[in-house]
Coordinates of N, CA and C in Angstrom, one line a residue:
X5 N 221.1 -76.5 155.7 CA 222.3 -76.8 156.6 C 223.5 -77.3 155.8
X6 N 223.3 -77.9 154.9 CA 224.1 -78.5 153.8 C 224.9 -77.6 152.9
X7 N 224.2 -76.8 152.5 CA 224.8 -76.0 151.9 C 225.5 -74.7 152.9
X8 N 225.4 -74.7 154.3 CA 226.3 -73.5 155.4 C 227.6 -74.5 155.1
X9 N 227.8 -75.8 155.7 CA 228.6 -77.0 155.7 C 229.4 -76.7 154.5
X10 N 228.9 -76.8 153.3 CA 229.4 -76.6 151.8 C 230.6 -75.5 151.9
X11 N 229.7 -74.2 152.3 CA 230.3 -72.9 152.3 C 232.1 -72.7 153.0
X12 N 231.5 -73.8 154.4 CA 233.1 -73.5 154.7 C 234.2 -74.1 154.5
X13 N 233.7 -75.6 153.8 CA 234.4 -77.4 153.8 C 236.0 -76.5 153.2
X14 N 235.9 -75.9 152.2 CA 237.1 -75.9 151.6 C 238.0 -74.7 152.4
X15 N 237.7 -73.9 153.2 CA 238.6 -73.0 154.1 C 238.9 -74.1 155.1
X16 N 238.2 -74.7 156.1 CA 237.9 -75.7 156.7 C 239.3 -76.9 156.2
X17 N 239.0 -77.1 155.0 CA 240.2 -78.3 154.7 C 241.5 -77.6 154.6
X18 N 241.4 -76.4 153.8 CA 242.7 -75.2 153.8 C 243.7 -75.6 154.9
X19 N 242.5 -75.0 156.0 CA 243.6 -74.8 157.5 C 244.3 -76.2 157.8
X20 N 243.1 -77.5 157.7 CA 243.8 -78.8 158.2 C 244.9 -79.5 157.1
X21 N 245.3 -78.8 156.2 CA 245.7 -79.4 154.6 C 247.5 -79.7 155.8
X22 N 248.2 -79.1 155.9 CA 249.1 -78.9 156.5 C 249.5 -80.4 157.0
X23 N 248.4 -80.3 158.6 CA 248.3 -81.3 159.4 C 248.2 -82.4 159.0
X24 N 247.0 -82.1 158.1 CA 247.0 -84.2 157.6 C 247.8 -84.4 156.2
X25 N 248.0 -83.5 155.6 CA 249.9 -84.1 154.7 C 250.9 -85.0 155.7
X26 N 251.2 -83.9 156.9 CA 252.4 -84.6 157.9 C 251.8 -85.9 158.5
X27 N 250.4 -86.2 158.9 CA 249.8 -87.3 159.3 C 250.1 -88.3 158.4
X28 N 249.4 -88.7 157.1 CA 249.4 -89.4 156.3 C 250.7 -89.4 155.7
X29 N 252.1 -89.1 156.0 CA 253.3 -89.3 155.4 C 253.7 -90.1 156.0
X30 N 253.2 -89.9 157.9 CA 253.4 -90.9 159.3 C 252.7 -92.1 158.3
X31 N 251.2 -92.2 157.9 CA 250.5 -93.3 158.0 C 251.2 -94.7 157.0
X32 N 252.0 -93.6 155.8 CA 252.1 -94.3 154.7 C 253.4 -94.9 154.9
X33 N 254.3 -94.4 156.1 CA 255.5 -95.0 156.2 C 255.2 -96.3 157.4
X34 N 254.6 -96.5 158.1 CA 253.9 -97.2 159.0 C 252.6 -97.6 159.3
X35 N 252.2 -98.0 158.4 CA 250.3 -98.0 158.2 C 250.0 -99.2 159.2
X36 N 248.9 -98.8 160.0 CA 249.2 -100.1 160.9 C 247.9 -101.3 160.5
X37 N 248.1 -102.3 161.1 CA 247.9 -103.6 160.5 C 246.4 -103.5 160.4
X38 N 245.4 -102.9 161.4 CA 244.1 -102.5 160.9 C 243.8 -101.4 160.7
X39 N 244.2 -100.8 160.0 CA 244.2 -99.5 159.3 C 242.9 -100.3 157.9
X40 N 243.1 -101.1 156.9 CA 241.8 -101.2 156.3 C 240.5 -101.5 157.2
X41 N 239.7 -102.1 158.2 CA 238.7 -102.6 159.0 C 239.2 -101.1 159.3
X42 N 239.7 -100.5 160.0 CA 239.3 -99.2 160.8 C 238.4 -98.1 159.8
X43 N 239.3 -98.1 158.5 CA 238.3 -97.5 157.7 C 237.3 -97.6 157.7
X44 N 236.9 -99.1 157.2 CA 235.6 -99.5 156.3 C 234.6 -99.0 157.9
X45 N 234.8 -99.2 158.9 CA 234.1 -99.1 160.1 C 233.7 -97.5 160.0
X46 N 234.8 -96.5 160.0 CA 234.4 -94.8 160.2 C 233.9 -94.6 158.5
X47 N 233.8 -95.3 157.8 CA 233.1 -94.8 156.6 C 231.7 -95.8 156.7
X48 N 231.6 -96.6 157.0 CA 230.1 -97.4 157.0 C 229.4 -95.7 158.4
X49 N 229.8 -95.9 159.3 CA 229.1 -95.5 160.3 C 229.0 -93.2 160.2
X50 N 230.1 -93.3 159.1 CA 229.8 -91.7 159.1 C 228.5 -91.9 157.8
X51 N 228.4 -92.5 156.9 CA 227.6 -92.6 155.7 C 226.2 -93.2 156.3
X52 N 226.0 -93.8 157.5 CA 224.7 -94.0 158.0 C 223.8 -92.7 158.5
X53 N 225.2 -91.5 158.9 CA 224.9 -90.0 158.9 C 224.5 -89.2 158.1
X54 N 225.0 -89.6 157.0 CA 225.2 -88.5 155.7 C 224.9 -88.9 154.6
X55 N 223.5 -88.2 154.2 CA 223.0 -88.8 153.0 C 223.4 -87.4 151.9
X56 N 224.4 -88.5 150.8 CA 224.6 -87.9 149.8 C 223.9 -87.1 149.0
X57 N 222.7 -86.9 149.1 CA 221.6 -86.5 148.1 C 221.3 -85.3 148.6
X58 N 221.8 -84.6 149.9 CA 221.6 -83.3 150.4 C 223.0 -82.7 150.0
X59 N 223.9 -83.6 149.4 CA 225.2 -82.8 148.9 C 225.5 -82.3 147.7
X60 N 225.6 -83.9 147.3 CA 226.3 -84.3 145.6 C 227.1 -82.8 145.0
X61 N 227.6 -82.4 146.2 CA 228.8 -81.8 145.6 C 230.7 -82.1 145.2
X62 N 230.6 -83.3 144.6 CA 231.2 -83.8 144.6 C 230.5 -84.2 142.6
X63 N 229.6 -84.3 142.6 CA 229.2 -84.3 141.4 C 228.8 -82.7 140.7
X64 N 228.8 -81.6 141.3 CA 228.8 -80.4 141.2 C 229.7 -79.5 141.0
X65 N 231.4 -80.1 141.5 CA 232.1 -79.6 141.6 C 233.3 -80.2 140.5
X66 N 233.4 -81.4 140.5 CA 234.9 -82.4 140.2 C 234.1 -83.2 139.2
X67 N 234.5 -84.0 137.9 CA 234.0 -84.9 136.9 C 235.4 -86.2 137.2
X68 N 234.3 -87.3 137.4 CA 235.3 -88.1 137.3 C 236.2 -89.0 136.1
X69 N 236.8 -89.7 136.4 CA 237.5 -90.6 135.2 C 236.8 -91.8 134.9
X70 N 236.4 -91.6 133.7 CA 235.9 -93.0 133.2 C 236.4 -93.7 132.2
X71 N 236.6 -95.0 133.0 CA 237.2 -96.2 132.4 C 236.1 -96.5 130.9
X72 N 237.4 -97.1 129.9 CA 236.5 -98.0 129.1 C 235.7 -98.6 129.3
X73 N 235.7 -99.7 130.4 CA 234.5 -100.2 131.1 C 233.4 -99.4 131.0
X74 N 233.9 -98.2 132.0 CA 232.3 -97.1 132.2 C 231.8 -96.4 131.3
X75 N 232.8 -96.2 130.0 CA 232.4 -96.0 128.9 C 231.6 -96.9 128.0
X76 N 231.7 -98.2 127.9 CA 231.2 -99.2 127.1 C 229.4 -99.3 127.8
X77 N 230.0 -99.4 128.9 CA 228.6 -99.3 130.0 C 227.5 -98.5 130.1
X78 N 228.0 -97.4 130.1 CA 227.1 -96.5 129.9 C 226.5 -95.7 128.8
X79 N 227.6 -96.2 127.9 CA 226.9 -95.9 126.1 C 225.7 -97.2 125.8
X80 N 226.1 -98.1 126.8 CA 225.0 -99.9 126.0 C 224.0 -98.8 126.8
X81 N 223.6 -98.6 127.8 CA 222.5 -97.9 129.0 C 221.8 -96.8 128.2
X82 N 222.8 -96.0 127.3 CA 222.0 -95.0 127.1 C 222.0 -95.4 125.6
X83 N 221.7 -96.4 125.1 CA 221.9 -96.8 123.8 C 222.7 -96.0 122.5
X84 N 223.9 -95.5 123.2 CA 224.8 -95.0 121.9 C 225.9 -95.9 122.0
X85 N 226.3 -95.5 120.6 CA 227.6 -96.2 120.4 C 228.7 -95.5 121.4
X86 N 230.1 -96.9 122.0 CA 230.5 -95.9 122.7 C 231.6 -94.7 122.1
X87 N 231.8 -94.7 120.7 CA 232.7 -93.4 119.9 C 231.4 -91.8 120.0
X88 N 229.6 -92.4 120.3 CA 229.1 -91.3 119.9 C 228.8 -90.6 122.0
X89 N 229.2 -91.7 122.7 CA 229.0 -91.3 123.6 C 230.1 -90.3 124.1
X90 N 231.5 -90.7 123.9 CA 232.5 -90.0 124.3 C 232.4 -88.4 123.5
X91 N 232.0 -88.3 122.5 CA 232.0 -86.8 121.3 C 230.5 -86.2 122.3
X92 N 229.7 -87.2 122.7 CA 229.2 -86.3 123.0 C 229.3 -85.5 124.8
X93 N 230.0 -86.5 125.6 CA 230.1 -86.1 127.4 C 231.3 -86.4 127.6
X94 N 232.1 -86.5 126.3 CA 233.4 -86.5 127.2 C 234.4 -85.8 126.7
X95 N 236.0 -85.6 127.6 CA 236.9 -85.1 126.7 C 238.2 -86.1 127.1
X96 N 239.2 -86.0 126.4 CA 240.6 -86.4 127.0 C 241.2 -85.1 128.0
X97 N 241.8 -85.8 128.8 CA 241.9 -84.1 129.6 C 244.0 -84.5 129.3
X98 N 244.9 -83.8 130.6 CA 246.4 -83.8 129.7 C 246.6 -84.9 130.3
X99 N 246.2 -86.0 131.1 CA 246.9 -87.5 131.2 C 245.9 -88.4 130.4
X100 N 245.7 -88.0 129.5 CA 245.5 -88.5 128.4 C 244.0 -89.7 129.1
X101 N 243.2 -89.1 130.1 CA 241.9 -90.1 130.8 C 240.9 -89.4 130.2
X102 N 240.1 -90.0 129.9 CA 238.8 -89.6 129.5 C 238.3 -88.8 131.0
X103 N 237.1 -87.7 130.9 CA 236.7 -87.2 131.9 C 235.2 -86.2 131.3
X104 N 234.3 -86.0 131.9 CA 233.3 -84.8 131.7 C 233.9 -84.0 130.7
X105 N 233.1 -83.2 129.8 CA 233.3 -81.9 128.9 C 233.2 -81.0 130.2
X106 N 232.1 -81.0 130.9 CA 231.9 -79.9 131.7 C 231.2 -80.3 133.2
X107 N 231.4 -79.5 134.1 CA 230.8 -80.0 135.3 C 230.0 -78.9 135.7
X108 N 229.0 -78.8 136.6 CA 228.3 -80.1 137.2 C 228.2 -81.2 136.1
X109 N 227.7 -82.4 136.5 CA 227.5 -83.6 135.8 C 226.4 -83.3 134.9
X110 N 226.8 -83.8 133.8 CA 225.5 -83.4 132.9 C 224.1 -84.6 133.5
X111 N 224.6 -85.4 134.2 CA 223.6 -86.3 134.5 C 222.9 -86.2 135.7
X112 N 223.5 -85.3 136.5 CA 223.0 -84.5 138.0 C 221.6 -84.0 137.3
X113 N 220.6 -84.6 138.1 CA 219.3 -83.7 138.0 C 218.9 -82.6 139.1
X114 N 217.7 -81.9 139.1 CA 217.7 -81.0 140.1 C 218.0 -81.5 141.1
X115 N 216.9 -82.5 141.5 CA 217.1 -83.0 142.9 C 218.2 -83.5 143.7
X116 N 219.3 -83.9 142.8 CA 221.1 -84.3 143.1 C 220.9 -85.5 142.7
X117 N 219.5 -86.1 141.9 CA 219.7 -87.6 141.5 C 220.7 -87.8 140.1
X118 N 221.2 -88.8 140.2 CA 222.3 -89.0 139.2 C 222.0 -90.2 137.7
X119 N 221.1 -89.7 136.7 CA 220.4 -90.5 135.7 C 220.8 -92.0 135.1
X120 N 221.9 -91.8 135.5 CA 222.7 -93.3 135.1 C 223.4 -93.6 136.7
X121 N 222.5 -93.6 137.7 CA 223.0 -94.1 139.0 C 223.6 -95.4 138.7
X122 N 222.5 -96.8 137.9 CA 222.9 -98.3 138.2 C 224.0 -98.5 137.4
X123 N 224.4 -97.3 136.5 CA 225.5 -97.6 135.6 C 226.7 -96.6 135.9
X124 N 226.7 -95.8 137.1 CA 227.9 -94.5 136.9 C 229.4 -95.3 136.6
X125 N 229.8 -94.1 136.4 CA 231.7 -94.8 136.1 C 231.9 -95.3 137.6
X126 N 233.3 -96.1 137.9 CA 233.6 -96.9 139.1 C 233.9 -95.7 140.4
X127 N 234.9 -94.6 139.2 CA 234.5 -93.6 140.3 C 233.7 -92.8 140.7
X128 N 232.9 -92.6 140.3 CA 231.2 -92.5 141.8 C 230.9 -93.1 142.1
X129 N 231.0 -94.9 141.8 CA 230.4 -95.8 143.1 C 231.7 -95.7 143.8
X130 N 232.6 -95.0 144.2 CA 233.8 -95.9 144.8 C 234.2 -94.0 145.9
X131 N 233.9 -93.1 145.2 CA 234.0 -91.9 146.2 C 233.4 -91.8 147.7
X132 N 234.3 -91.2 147.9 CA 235.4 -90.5 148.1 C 236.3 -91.6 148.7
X133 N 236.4 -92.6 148.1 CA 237.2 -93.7 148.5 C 238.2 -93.8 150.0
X134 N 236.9 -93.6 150.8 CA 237.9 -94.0 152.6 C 237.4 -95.4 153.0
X135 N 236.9 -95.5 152.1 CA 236.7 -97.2 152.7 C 238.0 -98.2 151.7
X136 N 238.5 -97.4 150.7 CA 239.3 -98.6 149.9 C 240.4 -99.2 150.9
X137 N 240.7 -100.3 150.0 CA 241.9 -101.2 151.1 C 243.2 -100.1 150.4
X138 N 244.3 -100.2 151.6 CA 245.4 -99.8 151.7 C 245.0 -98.5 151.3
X139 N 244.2 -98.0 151.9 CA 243.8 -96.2 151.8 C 245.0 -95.6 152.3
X140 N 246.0 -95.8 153.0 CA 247.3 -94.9 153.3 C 248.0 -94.8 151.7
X141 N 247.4 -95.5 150.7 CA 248.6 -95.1 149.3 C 247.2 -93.8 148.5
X142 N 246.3 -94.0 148.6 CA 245.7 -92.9 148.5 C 245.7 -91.5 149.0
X143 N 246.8 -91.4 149.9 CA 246.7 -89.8 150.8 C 246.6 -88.6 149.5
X144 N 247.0 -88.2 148.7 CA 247.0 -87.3 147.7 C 245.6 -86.8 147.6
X145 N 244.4 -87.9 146.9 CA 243.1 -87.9 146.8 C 242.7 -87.8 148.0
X146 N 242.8 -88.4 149.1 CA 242.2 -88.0 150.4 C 242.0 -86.6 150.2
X147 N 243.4 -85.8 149.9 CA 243.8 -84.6 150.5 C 242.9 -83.8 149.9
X148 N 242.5 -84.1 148.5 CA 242.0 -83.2 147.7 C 240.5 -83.5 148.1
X149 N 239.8 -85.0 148.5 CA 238.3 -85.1 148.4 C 238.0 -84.3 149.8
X150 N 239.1 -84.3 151.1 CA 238.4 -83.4 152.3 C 237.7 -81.6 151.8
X151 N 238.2 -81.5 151.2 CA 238.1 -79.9 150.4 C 236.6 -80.1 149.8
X152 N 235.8 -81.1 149.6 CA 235.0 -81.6 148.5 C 233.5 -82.1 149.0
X153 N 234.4 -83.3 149.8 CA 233.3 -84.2 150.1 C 233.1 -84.0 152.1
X154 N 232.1 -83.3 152.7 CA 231.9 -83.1 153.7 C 232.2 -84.3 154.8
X155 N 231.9 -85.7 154.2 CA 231.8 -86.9 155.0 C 233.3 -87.3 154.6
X156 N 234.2 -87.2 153.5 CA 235.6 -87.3 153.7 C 236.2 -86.5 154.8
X157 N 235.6 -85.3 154.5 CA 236.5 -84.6 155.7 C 236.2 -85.1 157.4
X158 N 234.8 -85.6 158.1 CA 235.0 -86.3 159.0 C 235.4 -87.3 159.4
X159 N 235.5 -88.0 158.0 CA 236.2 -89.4 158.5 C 237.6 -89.0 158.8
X160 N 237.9 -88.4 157.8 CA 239.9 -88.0 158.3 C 240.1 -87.7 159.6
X161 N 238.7 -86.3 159.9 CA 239.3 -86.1 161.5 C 238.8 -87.1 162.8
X162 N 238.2 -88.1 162.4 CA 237.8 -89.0 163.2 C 238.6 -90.2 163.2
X163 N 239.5 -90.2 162.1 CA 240.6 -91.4 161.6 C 241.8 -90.4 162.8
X164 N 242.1 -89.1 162.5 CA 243.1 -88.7 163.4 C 243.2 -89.2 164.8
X165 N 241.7 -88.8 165.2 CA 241.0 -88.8 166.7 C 241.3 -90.4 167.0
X166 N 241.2 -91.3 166.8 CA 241.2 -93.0 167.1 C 242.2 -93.4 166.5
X167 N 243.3 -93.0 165.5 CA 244.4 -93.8 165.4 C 245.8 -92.3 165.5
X168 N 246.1 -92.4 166.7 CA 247.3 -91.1 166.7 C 248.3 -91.6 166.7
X169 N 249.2 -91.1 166.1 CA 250.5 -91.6 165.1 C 251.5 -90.7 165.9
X170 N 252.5 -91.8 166.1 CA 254.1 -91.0 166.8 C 254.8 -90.6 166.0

């Protein structure tokens, strides 16, 4: 089932790409005063639906950025130094962030488990970020995780559906 869902998410976001640009231009000029609690509510309650582990396409697809922090962190975890960790899973990409050599994640196992879960960089605990505060300065990434992340894309159209913007 997950992967039919997969197949169409990015035609699927294609068509709505339009609509929710002009939405979130409304949101960001006018974001209204519970706009963070409305999130955290349609992302707690879509994620009690959707278990990542039938997806992890989001780790299949896109490599995230990792901070020194998550570099320091997850070289102590996998006991390298962190200069031998970055030569070996990472690269600088052109804004000069550290990111994956190559995707899928080299740390993705078959099953979509993720080998350094208790230590991932901040962004995989923090994806597809609809729960962060002041999520309306985020719309860009929104735009790009609906394309990606199946449970991004319902929260947006469920965020449309209960907050409609004049």
């Amino acid at each position: 089932m997950m992967e039919e869902i997969l197949k169409v998410l990015p035609a699927k976001a294609k068509e709505k790409h339009t609509e929710n640009k002009k939405y979130f231009a409304k949101l960001r000029k006018k974001p209204p005063r519970n706009l963070d609690y409305m999130m955290q509510e349609l992302h707690q309650s879509e994620f009690e639906r959707t278990d990542c582990l039938t997806c992890a396409n989001c780790c299949k697809t896109t490599g995230p950025l990792f901070t020194n922090a998550d570099v320091e962190r997850i070289a102590k975890h996998l006991r390298l130094k962190p200069q031998k960790f970055i030569a070996e899973y990472l690269r600088v990409d052109e804004d000069n962030d550290y990111i994956l050599q190559q995707v899928p994640c080299t740390f993705l196992d078959a099953d979509n488990y993720c080998s350094i879960y208790d230590v991932r960089p901040k962004a995989c605990r923090e994806f597809p970020h609809t729960n962060r505060k002041k999520f309306q300065q985020i719309s860009n990434l929104t735009l790009k995780n609906v394309a990606i992340c199946p449970a991004a894309f319902n929260i947006v159209e469920e965020m449309k559906k209960k907050l409609v913007l004049k």
